[in-house]
Short mmCIF file of C-alpha atoms in Angstrom, two decimals:
data_model
loop_
_atom_site.label_atom_id
_atom_site.label_comp_id
_atom_site.label_asym_id
_atom_site.label_seq_id
_atom_site.Cartn_x
_atom_site.Cartn_y
_atom_site.Cartn_z
CA UNK O 245 113.24 84.05 110.23
CA UNK O 246 111.29 86.92 108.71
CA UNK O 247 112.59 89.73 107.11
CA UNK O 248 112.24 93.41 107.54
CA UNK O 249 108.83 94.54 107.88
CA UNK O 250 107.85 97.90 106.45
CA UNK O 251 103.96 99.55 107.33
CA UNK O 252 101.81 100.92 105.70
CA UNK O 253 102.99 99.46 102.19
CA UNK O 254 101.39 102.45 100.47
CA UNK O 255 100.09 105.79 101.75
CA UNK O 256 98.41 109.12 100.34
CA UNK O 257 98.26 111.96 101.68
CA UNK O 258 97.80 115.90 101.43
CA UNK O 259 100.68 118.69 101.44
CA UNK O 260 100.90 120.26 105.18
CA UNK O 261 99.61 116.87 106.58
CA UNK O 262 101.55 114.90 109.09
CA UNK O 263 103.04 111.02 108.61
CA UNK O 264 104.83 108.40 110.18
CA UNK O 265 106.31 104.88 108.91
CA UNK O 266 106.99 102.28 110.65
CA UNK O 267 109.87 99.21 110.26
CA UNK O 268 110.22 96.37 112.28
CA UNK O 269 113.86 94.85 111.83
CA UNK O 270 114.74 91.09 111.76
CA UNK O 271 115.12 89.82 115.10
CA UNK O 272 118.19 90.39 116.69
CA UNK O 273 119.15 92.89 114.52
CA UNK O 274 120.17 96.01 116.32
CA UNK O 275 120.82 98.79 113.52
CA UNK O 276 117.75 100.22 111.52
CA UNK O 277 118.62 102.55 108.82
CA UNK O 278 116.14 104.74 106.63
CA UNK O 279 116.82 106.19 103.27
CA UNK O 280 114.64 108.03 100.78
CA UNK O 281 114.61 106.91 96.84
CA UNK O 282 113.04 108.84 94.59
CA UNK O 283 113.44 108.70 90.68
CA UNK O 284 114.86 111.98 90.41
CA UNK O 285 117.60 111.32 93.48
CA UNK O 286 117.85 108.61 93.26
CA UNK O 287 118.43 106.52 96.75
CA UNK O 288 119.92 109.08 99.84
CA UNK O 289 120.28 108.26 103.16
CA UNK O 290 118.03 109.65 106.08
CA UNK O 291 118.88 108.62 109.77
CA UNK O 292 120.50 105.54 111.76
CA UNK O 293 119.62 104.53 114.60
CA UNK O 294 121.69 102.24 117.11
CA UNK O 295 120.39 101.27 119.98
CA UNK O 296 117.93 103.50 119.93
CA UNK O 297 120.08 106.23 119.33
CA UNK O 298 120.70 108.59 115.94
CA UNK O 299 124.13 107.49 114.72
CA UNK O 300 124.59 109.40 111.41
CA UNK O 301 121.95 112.15 109.75
CA UNK O 302 121.89 112.36 106.34
CA UNK O 303 120.95 115.51 104.54
CA UNK O 304 117.57 116.60 105.00
CA UNK O 305 115.60 119.45 106.52
CA UNK O 306 114.22 119.16 110.44
CA UNK O 307 111.01 118.08 109.09
CA UNK O 308 112.25 114.43 108.87
CA UNK O 309 112.83 112.78 112.20
CA UNK O 310 112.64 109.34 113.41
CA UNK O 311 113.31 107.11 116.43
CA UNK O 312 114.38 103.45 117.70
CA UNK O 313 112.49 101.85 120.40
CA UNK O 314 114.22 99.41 123.37
CA UNK O 315 112.77 96.08 120.59
CA UNK O 316 114.98 97.86 118.05
CA UNK O 317 111.36 99.03 115.97
CA UNK O 318 112.02 102.45 114.09
CA UNK O 319 109.45 104.83 112.64
CA UNK O 320 110.41 108.10 111.21
CA UNK O 321 108.25 111.00 110.95
CA UNK O 322 107.90 113.28 108.41
CA UNK O 323 105.75 117.05 109.31
CA UNK O 324 104.72 119.21 106.82
CA UNK O 325 104.37 117.17 104.38
CA UNK O 326 105.56 118.72 100.80
CA UNK O 327 105.17 117.39 97.38
CA UNK O 328 108.61 116.59 96.83
CA UNK O 329 108.20 114.23 99.75
CA UNK O 330 106.72 111.69 97.77
CA UNK O 331 108.30 108.44 96.86
CA UNK O 332 109.56 104.71 98.63
CA UNK O 333 110.83 104.94 102.27
CA UNK O 334 113.54 102.14 102.73
CA UNK O 335 114.30 100.69 105.63
CA UNK O 336 117.16 98.23 106.06
CA UNK O 337 118.63 96.93 108.91
CA UNK O 338 121.73 94.72 110.27
CA UNK O 339 123.11 92.74 112.93
CA UNK O 340 125.26 96.30 114.26
CA UNK O 341 126.30 99.02 112.38
CA UNK O 342 129.39 98.92 110.97
CA UNK O 343 131.17 99.85 107.84
CA UNK O 344 131.20 96.67 106.41
CA UNK O 345 127.45 95.33 108.06
CA UNK O 346 124.98 93.43 105.47
CA UNK O 347 121.93 95.47 105.09
CA UNK O 348 118.59 94.19 104.83
CA UNK O 349 116.39 96.07 103.03
CA UNK O 350 112.20 96.05 103.90
CA UNK O 351 109.56 96.80 100.50
CA UNK O 352 109.63 100.63 101.37
CA UNK O 353 106.67 102.60 101.79
CA UNK O 354 105.50 104.23 99.52
CA UNK O 355 104.16 107.63 100.26
CA UNK O 356 102.22 110.03 98.06
CA UNK O 357 101.49 113.58 98.52
CA UNK O 358 98.88 115.45 97.07
CA UNK Q 253 132.86 113.57 99.68
CA UNK Q 254 132.65 110.58 98.73
CA UNK Q 255 130.39 110.02 94.85
CA UNK Q 256 129.18 107.43 92.95
CA UNK Q 257 128.72 106.91 88.89
CA UNK Q 258 127.27 104.29 87.34
CA UNK Q 259 127.52 105.89 83.62
CA UNK Q 260 125.17 103.33 82.33
CA UNK Q 261 121.18 104.09 83.23
CA UNK Q 262 119.91 101.58 81.08
CA UNK Q 263 121.61 98.10 79.44
CA UNK Q 264 119.94 95.54 77.39
CA UNK Q 265 121.26 92.39 77.01
CA UNK Q 266 120.39 88.91 75.78
CA UNK Q 267 119.39 85.77 77.92
CA UNK Q 268 123.35 84.11 78.39
CA UNK Q 269 124.88 87.07 77.05
CA UNK Q 270 127.53 87.81 79.14
CA UNK Q 271 127.53 91.06 81.06
CA UNK Q 272 129.54 94.08 82.82
CA UNK Q 273 127.91 97.06 84.58
CA UNK Q 274 130.25 99.84 85.26
CA UNK Q 275 130.65 101.53 88.60
CA UNK Q 276 133.37 104.18 89.23
CA UNK Q 277 133.98 106.04 93.06
CA UNK Q 278 135.17 108.88 94.30
CA UNK Q 279 137.03 108.80 98.05
CA UNK Q 280 140.71 109.40 99.18
CA UNK Q 281 141.11 105.76 101.14
CA UNK Q 282 140.08 103.08 100.83
CA UNK Q 283 136.52 102.93 100.23
CA UNK Q 284 133.59 99.69 100.86
CA UNK Q 285 131.83 99.43 98.13
CA UNK Q 286 128.40 97.25 97.44
CA UNK Q 287 126.59 96.03 95.00
CA UNK Q 288 122.90 95.71 95.50
CA UNK Q 289 120.05 94.55 93.34
CA UNK Q 290 116.38 96.25 92.87
CA UNK Q 291 113.71 93.84 91.70
CA UNK Q 292 109.96 95.82 91.13
CA UNK Q 293 108.30 97.09 93.96
CA UNK Q 294 110.95 95.04 96.12
CA UNK Q 295 113.73 96.34 98.52
CA UNK Q 296 117.03 96.15 97.79
CA UNK Q 297 119.16 92.77 97.74
CA UNK Q 298 122.75 92.88 98.44
CA UNK Q 299 124.63 90.78 95.29
CA UNK Q 300 128.30 91.49 97.10
CA UNK Q 301 130.53 93.41 98.84
CA UNK Q 302 134.49 93.99 99.16
CA UNK Q 303 136.57 95.52 101.77
CA UNK Q 304 139.68 94.41 101.92
CA UNK Q 305 141.40 91.05 100.24
CA UNK Q 306 141.52 89.56 97.14
CA UNK Q 307 140.27 92.36 95.05
CA UNK Q 308 137.49 90.03 93.04
CA UNK Q 309 135.15 89.32 95.06
CA UNK Q 310 132.39 86.77 93.85
CA UNK Q 311 128.79 87.24 95.13
CA UNK Q 312 125.23 85.55 95.05
CA UNK Q 313 123.52 85.34 91.97
CA UNK Q 314 126.86 84.12 89.58
CA UNK Q 315 127.38 87.49 89.90
CA UNK Q 316 131.21 88.47 90.54
CA UNK Q 317 132.88 91.90 90.55
CA UNK Q 318 136.74 93.45 90.22
CA UNK Q 319 137.92 96.56 92.49
CA UNK Q 320 140.50 98.21 90.95
CA UNK Q 321 142.29 101.02 92.44
CA UNK Q 322 143.99 102.71 89.70
CA UNK Q 323 140.90 103.31 88.29
CA UNK Q 324 138.64 103.92 90.72
CA UNK Q 325 136.10 101.13 89.59
CA UNK Q 326 134.24 98.55 91.16
CA UNK Q 327 132.42 97.18 87.66
CA UNK Q 328 129.65 93.86 88.36
CA UNK Q 329 130.16 90.93 86.33
CA UNK Q 330 128.00 88.24 85.01
CA UNK Q 331 129.15 85.55 82.07
CA UNK Q 332 126.01 84.38 81.27
CA UNK Q 333 122.72 86.61 82.16
CA UNK Q 334 119.53 84.36 83.23
CA UNK Q 335 115.99 86.82 82.31
CA UNK Q 336 115.38 86.69 85.70
CA UNK Q 337 118.16 89.27 86.26
CA UNK Q 338 116.17 91.80 85.21
CA UNK Q 339 116.16 94.64 87.87
CA UNK Q 340 117.96 98.03 88.85
CA UNK Q 341 121.34 97.53 90.03
CA UNK Q 342 122.66 99.46 92.52
CA UNK Q 343 126.20 100.32 93.60
CA UNK Q 344 127.29 102.47 96.61
CA UNK Q 345 130.20 103.26 98.65
CA UNK Q 346 130.29 103.24 102.73
CA UNK Q 347 132.39 105.66 104.24
CA UNK Q 348 130.46 107.98 106.60
CA UNK Q 349 130.67 105.22 109.22
CA UNK Q 350 127.98 102.84 110.62
CA UNK Q 351 126.11 102.12 107.82
CA UNK Q 352 125.59 104.93 106.08
CA UNK Q 353 125.55 104.45 102.15
CA UNK Q 354 126.08 106.50 99.24
CA UNK Q 355 124.48 105.20 96.10
CA UNK Q 356 125.06 105.53 92.52
CA UNK Q 357 122.17 106.64 90.28
CA UNK Q 358 121.22 102.83 89.19
CA UNK Q 359 121.54 100.96 86.32
CA UNK Q 360 118.35 99.56 84.64
CA UNK Q 361 118.70 96.11 83.49
CA UNK Q 362 116.85 94.63 80.64
CA UNK Q 363 117.34 90.81 79.28
CA UNK Q 364 116.05 90.19 75.69
CA UNK Q 365 114.80 86.46 75.11
#
């Protein structure tokens, strides 16, 4: 069974641009979560989607948004990029959304904002 | 709000030695606790989790963790470390419903041969 697939693997953008990251969960998984990882702030929860509905949202500005499609694939979008948005963005999937679910993480998209 | 503290940023152990990585959490009720490992350039892999029952939890790759409510701790242990265990280890707590995890800052493990 294929794992969680994130594309692209690396991305370079300039300040003010917008970017869209993609995540394909493990087949059969309906929950997708997104995390931002930086050396300074560590791993921070962005949002979670289940059955195309946002269930949880972290403490990030409105420039960060996401969505989930009927096939459970998810995208996250960051508009008006800032230097501080440079980070590894990790996507995780699980069968359902619950407190005890095992999350399967992708290898991430490394975003560099110049 | 819940929080997770991993006091050790870096730890170095010799191959074959025992390992203990510390994790303390702050949360009023019984938390759901996890340990994840991240190898360079990779995503995170679940080692083990605790949500109720036996306070000693067995995980993959020979790891175990013990939940101690009185100390608000969930320390990760391994009796004999292998060079391939070199990675970054994250303790996490789930309290917000769904799959929202709060992670600690991580402990970077180096294994000397």
